[in-house]
Amino acid sequence: MIGKSRTYVALFASVAACVAVAGVVSNAAPRRVTPMAASAGPADQGKPLPQAMGDVALGREVFRFETFGNEGFWTDAVRLPAGIMAARVTPMQALELGLQIDADAIDSATKARLAAELRADPSGRSSALLNDPNVTMALIKANAVIGMAPKGAKVGATCALCHAMTDASVFKSPKGGSIGSRIDGLANHSLNLGKIFATAANTRALYTVAQTQLDANHGKTLGRAPTGLTENSSEADFDAYFGNPRFYPIGMFDDTFDGNGDPMHNSPLFRQDLAAPYGSEATFTKIDDFSNLVFTTLFDQTMLTTPGGRAFVHKLAGAAGDEMIADYVKILADTGVTGYPYVRATAGGKPGTLTTPIGFRVDNRKLLALNAYLSSLPAPPGAFGDRAAVQRGRALFQSAGCTGCHNTNQGRPVPTTIHAMAQIFPGDRPVILAPRTPPLNAVQDTPGSFFDDKMAVVNASLRGEKRGVAMPLLLDLARKPVFLHDNSVPSLDALFNPSRGRLAPHPFYLTGGRQRADMAEYLRSLDTHSR
């Protein structure tokens, strides 16, 4: 088709609420006005969206190890373990792809040997263990590769793949992977998921989250690649798309099965009790509904071939959606995939609803337990450098009008309001690509911009809301290497630099380098104790 959680977007604010003040530039021409009175946040916090909670201990197991049967998809359809073995991927190469290894899951003898090898060569280049491809599968089978869960002879995927790190107490690759004790909930900013997908023996089975080129769309394609993939594209073609960071950037995951190349930056999943609504486009009001969508569609895309899956995709994209699923069935047949769908879920509920988008829901007790665990995970402490700069940045955050959209107290739930695309992105000039039945808005996209690709097909109009973005948690920003959900801004300084232009997404700027530095110091310092 042409074209997630709330934390998936970094640093958005409303054009209507943010104003130009001394030294601050908005999307309008710079002007001097009286600074705003100090504010702790927007007057309109939106409607509260409380979440149901289950058993925290069970939720931890769900987050770390639950697959609901998706090991069939990853092992028998995508054939990721076979690809890893065929490519002879070493643990060092796995770490260079951003994967995390749980040192506490490694047997004591292996851990002692690895420690000795790293004492002799801290770089790991001469480590026999880290450079042995046979050790990679041994680590996966030991449940030591975070997010890759062994289930008998097969391997599935869990939430932890994109949303957990280690403390790097044993080893850290310069490219982001690490070995140490788990820290659940942190976004993996260095995960090269596209390259991992390209390593699979049947990457074609990921067709619905690739950038496609469909006849129903007259051959047009939406994404970073100049051309899209079709049902006749080869495995090498798919590998070239997913394995190219220009098309599928590092630290990103395409969480919409819309046939568009619209990956978004990985998000943290701590303190999700503060983060509603969920999805960068704010589609879901309940985190268990968002999690169910992930488990029933993204972790096993063959579920989209069920009657409910087809109905939902048709609702979203009409003839283009029908064509994409038909193409997908052909690819599965051509590549010898049988026995699908794989995920264990209960059929029932109306397709197209938030609780059962494709007419299936996995174990609700486990979904609510996951809610509780994700809400219990603490946010990392803020990074304090120059405390005087932090104080100046806080004052600037308030006087520049940022609190027209964001709270200063990060221990308070973020405002649940949605900001229309035209507000957050003054350069939004969408072209209608396909009509849809209300309350869905038309499929639309601004040519030449990746920013709104994510919202072209899947957006909050599914629940009668506007096409726009949700407010994020402003937490753990010191670790974040890029900003905005499309990876388009390389630093906090760049985010607030007027050189990005008045039509750019989030065009709220500070003209002075000292001001931008102070604002960056303040934002990096934020944690749930910030007031």
Short mmCIF file of C-alpha atoms in Angstrom, two decimals:
data_model
loop_
_atom_site.label_atom_id
_atom_site.label_comp_id
_atom_site.label_asym_id
_atom_site.label_seq_id
_atom_site.Cartn_x
_atom_site.Cartn_y
_atom_site.Cartn_z
CA MET A 1 0.00 0.00 0.00
CA ILE A 2 1.03 3.56 -0.38
CA GLY A 3 1.52 5.14 2.54
CA LYS A 4 4.85 1.58 17.22
CA SER A 5 4.09 3.78 21.51
CA ARG A 6 3.69 7.26 22.64
CA THR A 7 7.41 7.40 23.34
CA TYR A 8 8.12 6.66 19.68
CA VAL A 9 8.32 10.36 18.80
CA ALA A 10 10.94 12.66 20.26
CA LEU A 11 10.28 16.28 21.03
CA PHE A 12 7.13 17.42 19.30
CA ALA A 13 5.24 20.60 20.11
CA SER A 14 2.18 22.36 18.73
CA VAL A 15 2.64 25.29 16.37
CA ALA A 16 -0.44 26.89 17.81
CA ALA A 17 0.86 26.71 21.38
CA CYS A 18 4.51 27.61 20.91
CA VAL A 19 5.23 31.27 20.25
CA ALA A 20 8.23 33.30 19.21
CA VAL A 21 9.96 35.04 22.09
CA ALA A 22 13.23 36.88 22.43
CA GLY A 23 15.81 34.64 20.77
CA VAL A 24 13.24 32.05 19.71
CA VAL A 25 12.05 31.43 16.16
CA SER A 26 8.88 29.61 15.18
CA ASN A 27 7.58 28.79 11.73
CA ALA A 28 6.68 32.45 11.38
CA ALA A 29 9.19 35.25 10.90
CA PRO A 30 11.22 36.03 14.06
CA ARG A 31 9.76 38.72 16.27
CA ARG A 32 10.24 39.96 19.78
CA VAL A 33 7.38 39.55 22.22
CA THR A 34 7.07 39.56 25.96
CA PRO A 35 8.24 36.20 27.33
CA MET A 36 5.46 33.92 28.49
CA ALA A 37 4.77 33.54 32.18
CA ALA A 38 6.35 30.44 33.70
CA SER A 39 4.15 27.40 33.12
CA ALA A 40 4.40 23.77 34.19
CA GLY A 41 2.61 22.49 31.10
CA PRO A 42 -0.38 22.95 28.81
CA ALA A 43 -3.68 23.88 30.40
CA ASP A 44 -5.39 21.17 28.33
CA GLN A 45 -3.91 17.84 29.39
CA GLY A 46 -6.49 15.89 27.41
CA LYS A 47 -8.77 13.12 28.56
CA PRO A 48 -7.15 10.72 31.07
CA LEU A 49 -6.54 7.27 29.60
CA PRO A 50 -6.12 4.88 32.55
CA GLN A 51 -4.74 1.42 31.85
CA ALA A 52 -5.76 -1.95 33.29
CA MET A 53 -2.95 -3.77 35.09
CA GLY A 54 -2.15 -7.43 35.70
CA ASP A 55 0.60 -9.40 37.42
CA VAL A 56 4.01 -7.70 37.18
CA ALA A 57 6.05 -10.90 37.54
CA LEU A 58 4.14 -12.58 34.73
CA GLY A 59 4.52 -9.41 32.68
CA ARG A 60 8.29 -9.65 32.94
CA GLU A 61 8.20 -13.15 31.51
CA VAL A 62 5.92 -12.01 28.69
CA PHE A 63 8.21 -9.09 27.83
CA ARG A 64 11.37 -11.19 27.85
CA PHE A 65 10.32 -14.58 26.55
CA GLU A 66 6.71 -14.78 25.26
CA THR A 67 6.26 -15.45 21.55
CA PHE A 68 2.66 -16.73 21.42
CA GLY A 69 3.94 -19.15 18.77
CA ASN A 70 5.65 -16.68 16.43
CA GLU A 71 8.73 -18.92 16.37
CA GLY A 72 6.98 -20.68 13.48
CA PHE A 73 7.00 -17.44 11.49
CA TRP A 74 10.62 -16.52 12.19
CA THR A 75 11.97 -20.06 11.82
CA ASP A 76 9.78 -21.65 9.13
CA ALA A 77 8.67 -18.63 7.08
CA VAL A 78 11.37 -15.95 7.38
CA ARG A 79 13.98 -18.63 8.23
CA LEU A 80 16.12 -16.30 10.26
CA PRO A 81 18.05 -19.02 12.18
CA ALA A 82 18.88 -20.75 8.89
CA GLY A 83 20.15 -17.48 7.46
CA ILE A 84 22.29 -16.80 10.52
CA MET A 85 23.88 -20.21 10.23
CA ALA A 86 24.37 -19.97 6.47
CA ALA A 87 26.04 -16.55 6.80
CA ARG A 88 28.19 -17.89 9.67
CA VAL A 89 27.39 -14.86 11.80
CA THR A 90 29.80 -14.63 14.73
CA PRO A 91 28.88 -13.19 18.15
CA MET A 92 31.08 -10.20 17.33
CA GLN A 93 29.14 -9.60 14.12
CA ALA A 94 25.86 -10.00 16.01
CA LEU A 95 27.03 -7.34 18.47
CA GLU A 96 27.95 -5.08 15.56
CA LEU A 97 24.33 -5.39 14.44
CA GLY A 98 23.30 -3.95 17.80
CA LEU A 99 22.13 -7.19 19.38
CA GLN A 100 22.42 -7.48 23.16
CA ILE A 101 23.68 -10.56 25.00
CA ASP A 102 22.50 -11.39 28.52
CA ALA A 103 25.62 -12.40 30.44
CA ASP A 104 23.50 -13.89 33.22
CA ALA A 105 22.12 -16.50 30.77
CA ILE A 106 25.60 -17.74 29.81
CA ASP A 107 26.90 -20.82 31.66
CA SER A 108 29.64 -20.16 34.19
CA ALA A 109 32.41 -21.99 32.29
CA THR A 110 31.77 -20.03 29.08
CA LYS A 111 31.52 -16.79 31.02
CA ALA A 112 34.86 -17.43 32.72
CA ARG A 113 36.52 -18.25 29.40
CA LEU A 114 35.11 -15.11 27.78
CA ALA A 115 36.30 -12.98 30.71
CA ALA A 116 39.81 -14.37 30.31
CA GLU A 117 39.81 -13.69 26.56
CA LEU A 118 38.64 -10.12 27.10
CA ARG A 119 41.27 -9.50 29.77
CA ALA A 120 43.87 -10.52 27.23
CA ASP A 121 42.31 -8.38 24.50
CA PRO A 122 39.55 -5.96 25.60
CA SER A 123 38.67 -5.23 21.96
CA GLY A 124 37.48 -8.82 21.53
CA ARG A 125 39.15 -9.06 18.13
CA SER A 126 41.23 -12.05 19.17
CA SER A 127 38.53 -13.72 21.28
CA ALA A 128 37.94 -17.25 20.05
CA LEU A 129 34.42 -17.26 21.48
CA LEU A 130 33.33 -13.93 20.03
CA ASN A 131 34.60 -14.87 16.58
CA ASP A 132 33.21 -18.40 16.38
CA PRO A 133 29.95 -18.62 14.35
CA ASN A 134 29.01 -21.82 16.19
CA VAL A 135 28.87 -19.87 19.43
CA THR A 136 26.18 -17.57 18.02
CA MET A 137 23.55 -20.30 17.78
CA ALA A 138 24.67 -21.68 21.14
CA LEU A 139 23.98 -18.28 22.70
CA ILE A 140 20.57 -18.10 21.03
CA LYS A 141 19.68 -21.59 22.28
CA ALA A 142 20.77 -20.55 25.78
CA ASN A 143 18.29 -17.64 25.66
CA ALA A 144 21.22 -15.25 25.94
CA VAL A 145 20.56 -13.18 22.79
CA ILE A 146 17.98 -10.73 24.09
CA GLY A 147 14.73 -10.77 22.15
CA MET A 148 15.46 -14.03 20.30
CA ALA A 149 13.59 -16.67 22.29
CA PRO A 150 14.35 -20.37 21.69
CA LYS A 151 11.28 -22.62 21.66
CA GLY A 152 12.41 -26.18 21.19
CA ALA A 153 14.25 -26.34 17.87
CA LYS A 154 12.85 -22.98 16.76
CA VAL A 155 13.48 -19.31 17.58
CA GLY A 156 10.88 -16.59 18.05
CA ALA A 157 10.90 -12.86 18.67
CA THR A 158 9.90 -10.98 21.82
CA CYS A 159 9.37 -7.35 22.84
CA ALA A 160 12.87 -7.25 24.30
CA LEU A 161 14.53 -7.38 20.87
CA CYS A 162 13.99 -3.65 20.28
CA HIS A 163 13.27 -2.49 23.82
CA ALA A 164 16.05 -3.76 26.08
CA MET A 165 19.76 -3.18 26.54
CA THR A 166 22.46 -4.52 28.83
CA ASP A 167 24.64 -2.61 31.26
CA ALA A 168 27.66 -3.55 29.07
CA SER A 169 29.45 -4.79 32.19
CA VAL A 170 31.22 -7.55 30.22
CA PHE A 171 31.76 -6.03 26.77
CA LYS A 172 30.53 -3.25 24.50
CA SER A 173 30.88 -3.13 20.74
CA PRO A 174 31.66 0.30 19.27
CA LYS A 175 28.59 -0.23 17.08
CA GLY A 176 26.20 -0.56 20.02
CA GLY A 177 25.80 -4.22 20.89
CA SER A 178 26.83 -5.24 24.38
CA ILE A 179 27.21 -8.10 26.83
CA GLY A 180 26.05 -7.66 30.41
CA SER A 181 23.01 -7.77 32.66
CA ARG A 182 19.61 -6.93 31.17
CA ILE A 183 18.02 -3.51 31.47
CA ASP A 184 14.46 -3.88 30.25
CA GLY A 185 12.55 -1.02 28.68
CA LEU A 186 15.40 0.94 27.12
CA ALA A 187 15.22 1.65 23.39
CA ASN A 188 17.92 -0.06 21.35
CA HIS A 189 19.08 2.86 19.23
CA SER A 190 21.83 0.84 17.54
CA LEU A 191 19.83 -2.18 16.42
CA ASN A 192 20.38 -2.79 12.71
CA LEU A 193 17.10 -4.61 12.27
CA GLY A 194 17.10 -4.21 8.51
CA LYS A 195 20.44 -6.00 8.19
CA ILE A 196 19.24 -8.71 10.57
CA PHE A 197 16.19 -9.22 8.36
CA ALA A 198 18.41 -9.31 5.27
CA THR A 199 20.40 -12.14 6.89
CA ALA A 200 17.32 -14.38 6.92
CA ALA A 201 17.10 -17.14 4.33
CA ASN A 202 13.61 -16.01 3.21
CA THR A 203 13.43 -12.25 3.69
CA ARG A 204 10.63 -12.22 1.10
CA ALA A 205 8.30 -13.41 3.89
CA LEU A 206 8.53 -9.86 5.29
CA TYR A 207 6.76 -8.44 2.24
CA THR A 208 4.04 -6.55 4.12
CA VAL A 209 6.59 -4.45 6.04
CA ALA A 210 8.74 -3.82 2.98
CA GLN A 211 8.47 -0.92 0.55
CA THR A 212 6.20 -2.32 -2.15
CA GLN A 213 5.18 -1.23 -5.63
CA LEU A 214 1.58 -2.17 -6.44
CA ASP A 215 -0.46 -2.05 -9.65
CA ALA A 216 -3.40 -0.59 -7.71
CA ASN A 217 -1.17 2.40 -6.93
CA HIS A 218 -0.13 2.69 -10.61
CA GLY A 219 3.38 1.59 -9.71
CA LYS A 220 3.96 4.43 -7.26
CA THR A 221 5.86 3.63 -4.08
CA LEU A 222 6.32 5.36 -0.75
CA GLY A 223 9.58 5.15 1.17
CA ARG A 224 13.29 5.87 1.04
CA ALA A 225 14.16 3.53 -1.83
CA PRO A 226 13.76 4.83 -5.42
CA THR A 227 11.73 1.76 -6.43
CA GLY A 228 9.52 -0.66 -4.55
CA LEU A 229 9.48 -4.45 -4.29
CA THR A 230 6.92 -6.69 -5.96
CA GLU A 231 5.79 -10.28 -5.60
CA ASN A 232 8.32 -11.13 -8.32
CA SER A 233 11.32 -9.45 -6.68
CA SER A 234 14.11 -11.85 -5.80
CA GLU A 235 15.53 -12.68 -2.40
CA ALA A 236 18.56 -10.60 -3.38
CA ASP A 237 16.26 -7.65 -4.10
CA PHE A 238 14.67 -7.93 -0.66
CA ASP A 239 18.07 -8.27 1.02
CA ALA A 240 19.31 -5.19 -0.83
CA TYR A 241 16.36 -3.17 0.49
CA PHE A 242 16.43 -4.28 4.11
CA GLY A 243 20.21 -4.40 4.30
CA ASN A 244 20.70 -0.82 3.06
CA PRO A 245 20.68 1.68 5.96
CA ARG A 246 19.72 4.46 3.53
CA PHE A 247 16.44 2.63 2.96
CA TYR A 248 16.01 0.98 6.39
CA PRO A 249 18.03 3.09 8.85
CA ILE A 250 19.73 1.74 11.94
CA GLY A 251 17.70 2.02 15.12
CA MET A 252 14.38 1.86 13.26
CA PHE A 253 11.53 -0.63 12.90
CA ASP A 254 8.66 -0.54 10.42
CA ASP A 255 5.66 -1.18 12.66
CA THR A 256 2.95 -0.81 10.01
CA PHE A 257 2.02 -3.63 7.62
CA ASP A 258 1.02 -1.13 4.97
CA GLY A 259 3.44 -1.97 2.19
CA ASN A 260 5.18 1.37 2.67
CA GLY A 261 8.81 1.89 3.57
CA ASP A 262 8.04 3.88 6.70
CA PRO A 263 10.19 2.60 9.58
CA MET A 264 10.26 4.72 12.72
CA HIS A 265 12.81 5.04 15.46
CA ASN A 266 12.77 2.43 18.23
CA SER A 267 11.15 3.62 21.42
CA PRO A 268 11.67 3.04 25.10
CA LEU A 269 8.96 1.04 26.86
CA PHE A 270 9.51 2.07 30.49
CA ARG A 271 6.86 3.94 32.49
CA GLN A 272 4.14 3.29 29.96
CA ASP A 273 1.57 4.32 32.56
CA LEU A 274 2.64 7.87 31.70
CA ALA A 275 2.64 7.48 27.93
CA ALA A 276 -0.94 7.07 26.59
CA PRO A 277 -2.08 7.19 23.81
CA TYR A 278 0.15 4.70 22.04
CA GLY A 279 1.75 4.66 18.63
CA SER A 280 3.55 7.75 17.36
CA GLU A 281 0.36 8.44 15.44
CA ALA A 282 -1.76 7.90 18.64
CA THR A 283 -3.97 5.17 17.20
CA PHE A 284 -4.35 3.21 20.44
CA THR A 285 -5.74 4.41 23.77
CA LYS A 286 -4.81 1.15 25.55
CA ILE A 287 -1.33 -0.32 25.61
CA ASP A 288 -2.70 -3.88 25.70
CA ASP A 289 -4.50 -3.20 22.41
CA PHE A 290 -1.26 -1.88 20.90
CA SER A 291 0.64 -4.95 22.17
CA ASN A 292 -2.00 -7.26 20.75
CA LEU A 293 -1.60 -5.68 17.31
CA VAL A 294 2.15 -6.28 17.50
CA PHE A 295 1.78 -9.92 18.55
CA THR A 296 -0.99 -10.77 16.06
CA THR A 297 0.30 -8.97 12.96
CA LEU A 298 3.91 -7.78 13.10
CA PHE A 299 5.44 -10.80 14.85
CA ASP A 300 3.59 -13.11 12.45
CA GLN A 301 2.62 -11.31 9.27
CA THR A 302 0.98 -14.43 7.86
CA MET A 303 -1.92 -13.65 10.22
CA LEU A 304 -2.86 -10.94 7.71
CA THR A 305 -3.91 -13.67 5.27
CA THR A 306 -6.78 -14.74 7.57
CA PRO A 307 -10.29 -13.46 6.77
CA GLY A 308 -10.02 -10.91 9.59
CA GLY A 309 -6.57 -9.83 8.47
CA ARG A 310 -7.76 -9.37 4.91
CA ALA A 311 -10.80 -7.40 6.10
CA PHE A 312 -8.66 -5.03 8.15
CA VAL A 313 -6.13 -4.45 5.38
CA HIS A 314 -8.98 -3.87 2.93
CA LYS A 315 -10.52 -1.33 5.31
CA LEU A 316 -7.19 0.49 5.47
CA ALA A 317 -6.26 0.41 1.79
CA GLY A 318 -8.99 -1.00 -0.41
CA ALA A 319 -7.79 -2.48 -3.69
CA ALA A 320 -4.14 -1.81 -2.87
CA GLY A 321 -4.51 -3.75 0.37
CA ASP A 322 -6.22 -6.64 -1.40
CA GLU A 323 -3.42 -6.75 -3.95
CA MET A 324 -0.71 -6.69 -1.29
CA ILE A 325 -2.21 -9.69 0.53
CA ALA A 326 -2.68 -11.60 -2.74
CA ASP A 327 0.96 -10.91 -3.60
CA TYR A 328 1.99 -12.06 -0.13
CA VAL A 329 0.14 -15.35 -0.46
CA LYS A 330 1.90 -15.90 -3.78
CA ILE A 331 5.30 -15.21 -2.20
CA LEU A 332 4.58 -17.65 0.63
CA ALA A 333 3.62 -20.32 -1.90
CA ASP A 334 6.62 -19.62 -4.12
CA THR A 335 8.99 -19.92 -1.18
CA GLY A 336 7.44 -23.10 0.21
CA VAL A 337 5.93 -21.61 3.36
CA THR A 338 3.16 -23.80 4.76
CA GLY A 339 1.33 -24.33 8.03
CA TYR A 340 0.66 -20.67 8.67
CA PRO A 341 -0.55 -18.65 10.49
CA TYR A 342 1.54 -19.52 13.49
CA VAL A 343 0.58 -17.26 16.37
CA ARG A 344 -1.72 -18.74 19.02
CA ALA A 345 -4.59 -16.31 19.48
CA THR A 346 -8.30 -16.50 20.14
CA ALA A 347 -10.56 -15.71 17.21
CA GLY A 348 -13.38 -13.31 17.96
CA GLY A 349 -14.22 -9.67 18.05
CA LYS A 350 -14.92 -7.46 15.10
CA PRO A 351 -12.03 -6.89 12.68
CA GLY A 352 -11.12 -3.23 12.44
CA THR A 353 -11.69 -2.48 16.11
CA LEU A 354 -8.82 -1.45 18.38
CA THR A 355 -9.21 -4.48 20.64
CA THR A 356 -9.16 -7.01 17.77
CA PRO A 357 -7.89 -5.28 14.60
CA ILE A 358 -7.77 -8.57 12.64
CA GLY A 359 -10.33 -10.47 14.71
CA PHE A 360 -7.77 -12.16 16.99
CA ARG A 361 -6.45 -11.46 20.46
CA VAL A 362 -3.67 -13.24 22.32
CA ASP A 363 -4.05 -14.21 25.99
CA ASN A 364 -5.57 -11.13 27.62
CA ARG A 365 -4.21 -12.05 31.05
CA LYS A 366 -0.71 -11.88 29.64
CA LEU A 367 -1.42 -8.61 27.84
CA LEU A 368 -2.55 -6.98 31.10
CA ALA A 369 0.46 -8.45 32.89
CA LEU A 370 2.66 -6.87 30.25
CA ASN A 371 0.90 -3.55 30.91
CA ALA A 372 1.88 -3.78 34.55
CA TYR A 373 5.50 -4.65 33.81
CA LEU A 374 5.98 -1.88 31.27
CA SER A 375 4.45 0.57 33.70
CA SER A 376 6.69 -0.61 36.53
CA LEU A 377 9.96 -0.23 34.64
CA PRO A 378 11.77 2.86 35.94
CA ALA A 379 13.01 5.57 33.63
CA PRO A 380 16.79 6.07 33.70
CA PRO A 381 18.10 8.96 35.79
CA GLY A 382 18.73 12.19 33.97
CA ALA A 383 22.24 13.02 32.78
CA PHE A 384 23.53 16.03 34.67
CA GLY A 385 26.54 17.86 33.30
CA ASP A 386 26.57 21.62 33.77
CA ARG A 387 23.92 22.22 36.42
CA ALA A 388 23.87 25.95 35.79
CA ALA A 389 23.16 25.25 32.11
CA VAL A 390 20.35 22.89 33.16
CA GLN A 391 18.74 25.66 35.20
CA ARG A 392 19.05 28.11 32.33
CA GLY A 393 17.61 25.52 29.97
CA ARG A 394 14.65 24.91 32.27
CA ALA A 395 13.87 28.62 32.41
CA LEU A 396 14.15 28.78 28.63
CA PHE A 397 11.90 25.71 28.24
CA GLN A 398 9.21 27.64 30.09
CA SER A 399 9.74 31.12 28.69
CA ALA A 400 10.02 29.93 25.09
CA GLY A 401 6.57 28.37 25.23
CA CYS A 402 7.56 24.70 25.19
CA THR A 403 5.16 24.15 28.10
CA GLY A 404 2.32 25.04 25.78
CA CYS A 405 2.61 21.38 24.72
CA HIS A 406 5.02 19.61 27.10
CA ASN A 407 5.03 19.22 30.88
CA THR A 408 8.07 20.12 32.95
CA ASN A 409 7.21 17.32 35.37
CA GLN A 410 8.12 14.10 33.58
CA GLY A 411 6.58 12.05 36.38
CA ARG A 412 3.19 13.34 35.25
CA PRO A 413 1.34 11.62 32.38
CA VAL A 414 2.01 13.34 29.08
CA PRO A 415 -0.94 15.26 27.62
CA THR A 416 -3.19 12.87 25.74
CA THR A 417 -4.02 15.39 23.02
CA ILE A 418 -3.11 14.80 19.37
CA HIS A 419 -1.52 17.54 17.30
CA ALA A 420 -2.56 17.73 13.67
CA MET A 421 0.11 17.13 11.05
CA ALA A 422 -0.25 20.66 9.68
CA GLN A 423 0.52 22.02 13.16
CA ILE A 424 3.66 20.03 13.79
CA PHE A 425 4.83 20.06 10.16
CA PRO A 426 4.19 23.42 8.43
CA GLY A 427 5.58 21.98 5.20
CA ASP A 428 2.81 19.38 5.12
CA ARG A 429 1.26 19.58 1.65
CA PRO A 430 -0.38 16.18 1.35
CA VAL A 431 -1.54 14.71 -1.94
CA ILE A 432 -4.63 12.53 -1.77
CA LEU A 433 -3.61 9.04 -2.86
CA ALA A 434 -6.86 7.19 -2.19
CA PRO A 435 -10.24 7.99 -0.64
CA ARG A 436 -11.45 6.06 2.40
CA THR A 437 -14.72 5.66 4.25
CA PRO A 438 -15.06 8.00 7.25
CA PRO A 439 -14.04 8.19 10.01
CA LEU A 440 -10.83 7.14 8.23
CA ASN A 441 -9.19 10.09 6.55
CA ALA A 442 -8.07 9.75 2.93
CA VAL A 443 -4.72 8.05 2.32
CA GLN A 444 -2.44 11.03 1.81
CA ASP A 445 1.22 11.94 1.81
CA THR A 446 3.45 14.96 1.37
CA PRO A 447 5.80 14.35 -1.59
CA GLY A 448 9.48 14.68 -0.81
CA SER A 449 9.12 14.16 2.94
CA PHE A 450 9.54 11.02 5.04
CA PHE A 451 8.06 12.66 8.12
CA ASP A 452 4.40 11.93 7.41
CA ASP A 453 4.90 8.58 5.63
CA LYS A 454 4.19 6.80 8.91
CA MET A 455 0.72 8.38 9.11
CA ALA A 456 -0.28 7.92 5.45
CA VAL A 457 -2.32 4.75 6.02
CA VAL A 458 -2.31 3.93 9.74
CA ASN A 459 -3.26 6.85 11.97
CA ALA A 460 -5.64 7.90 14.72
CA SER A 461 -8.53 8.36 12.30
CA LEU A 462 -9.12 4.65 13.01
CA ARG A 463 -10.70 5.89 16.23
CA GLY A 464 -12.18 9.04 14.77
CA GLU A 465 -9.23 11.27 15.64
CA LYS A 466 -7.10 13.45 13.41
CA ARG A 467 -4.06 12.57 11.32
CA GLY A 468 -1.29 13.81 13.57
CA VAL A 469 1.16 12.98 16.32
CA ALA A 470 1.07 12.32 20.04
CA MET A 471 3.18 13.91 22.74
CA PRO A 472 6.24 11.88 23.82
CA LEU A 473 7.86 11.11 27.13
CA LEU A 474 10.87 13.42 27.36
CA LEU A 475 13.02 10.79 29.06
CA ASP A 476 16.37 9.05 28.45
CA LEU A 477 17.26 11.69 25.88
CA ALA A 478 20.98 11.61 26.72
CA ARG A 479 21.26 8.19 25.01
CA LYS A 480 19.24 9.21 21.97
CA PRO A 481 21.47 9.64 18.89
CA VAL A 482 18.84 11.10 16.51
CA PHE A 483 15.55 12.94 16.87
CA LEU A 484 12.05 12.86 15.42
CA HIS A 485 10.50 9.53 14.56
CA ASP A 486 11.92 9.56 11.01
CA ASN A 487 15.56 9.90 12.19
CA SER A 488 15.76 13.21 10.33
CA VAL A 489 17.52 15.32 12.98
CA PRO A 490 21.03 14.30 14.09
CA SER A 491 21.23 16.10 17.45
CA LEU A 492 19.40 18.27 19.95
CA ASP A 493 21.40 21.26 18.76
CA ALA A 494 20.25 20.59 15.20
CA LEU A 495 16.65 20.16 16.36
CA PHE A 496 16.56 23.75 17.63
CA ASN A 497 18.75 25.25 14.90
CA PRO A 498 16.92 27.66 12.54
CA SER A 499 18.97 26.32 9.63
CA ARG A 500 16.43 23.46 9.34
CA GLY A 501 13.97 25.98 7.91
CA ARG A 502 10.55 27.27 8.81
CA LEU A 503 8.68 24.49 6.98
CA ALA A 504 10.55 21.60 8.65
CA PRO A 505 8.88 19.30 11.18
CA HIS A 506 8.94 20.75 14.71
CA PRO A 507 10.17 24.19 13.55
CA PHE A 508 10.76 25.69 17.00
CA TYR A 509 14.19 27.22 17.11
CA LEU A 510 16.66 29.02 19.34
CA THR A 511 18.82 31.49 17.49
CA GLY A 512 21.78 31.43 19.87
CA GLY A 513 24.23 28.56 20.20
CA ARG A 514 24.41 29.12 23.97
CA GLN A 515 20.62 28.85 24.22
CA ARG A 516 20.58 25.63 22.22
CA ALA A 517 23.33 24.18 24.41
CA ASP A 518 21.42 25.09 27.57
CA MET A 519 18.21 23.58 26.22
CA ALA A 520 20.05 20.37 25.30
CA GLU A 521 21.57 20.15 28.79
CA TYR A 522 18.14 20.56 30.33
CA LEU A 523 16.48 17.96 28.14
CA ARG A 524 19.22 15.41 28.78
CA SER A 525 18.75 15.95 32.53
CA LEU A 526 15.06 15.07 32.57
CA ASP A 527 13.79 12.08 34.51
CA THR A 528 10.61 11.23 36.41
CA HIS A 529 11.86 13.27 39.36
CA SER A 530 12.09 16.43 37.23
CA ARG A 531 9.67 19.16 38.25
#
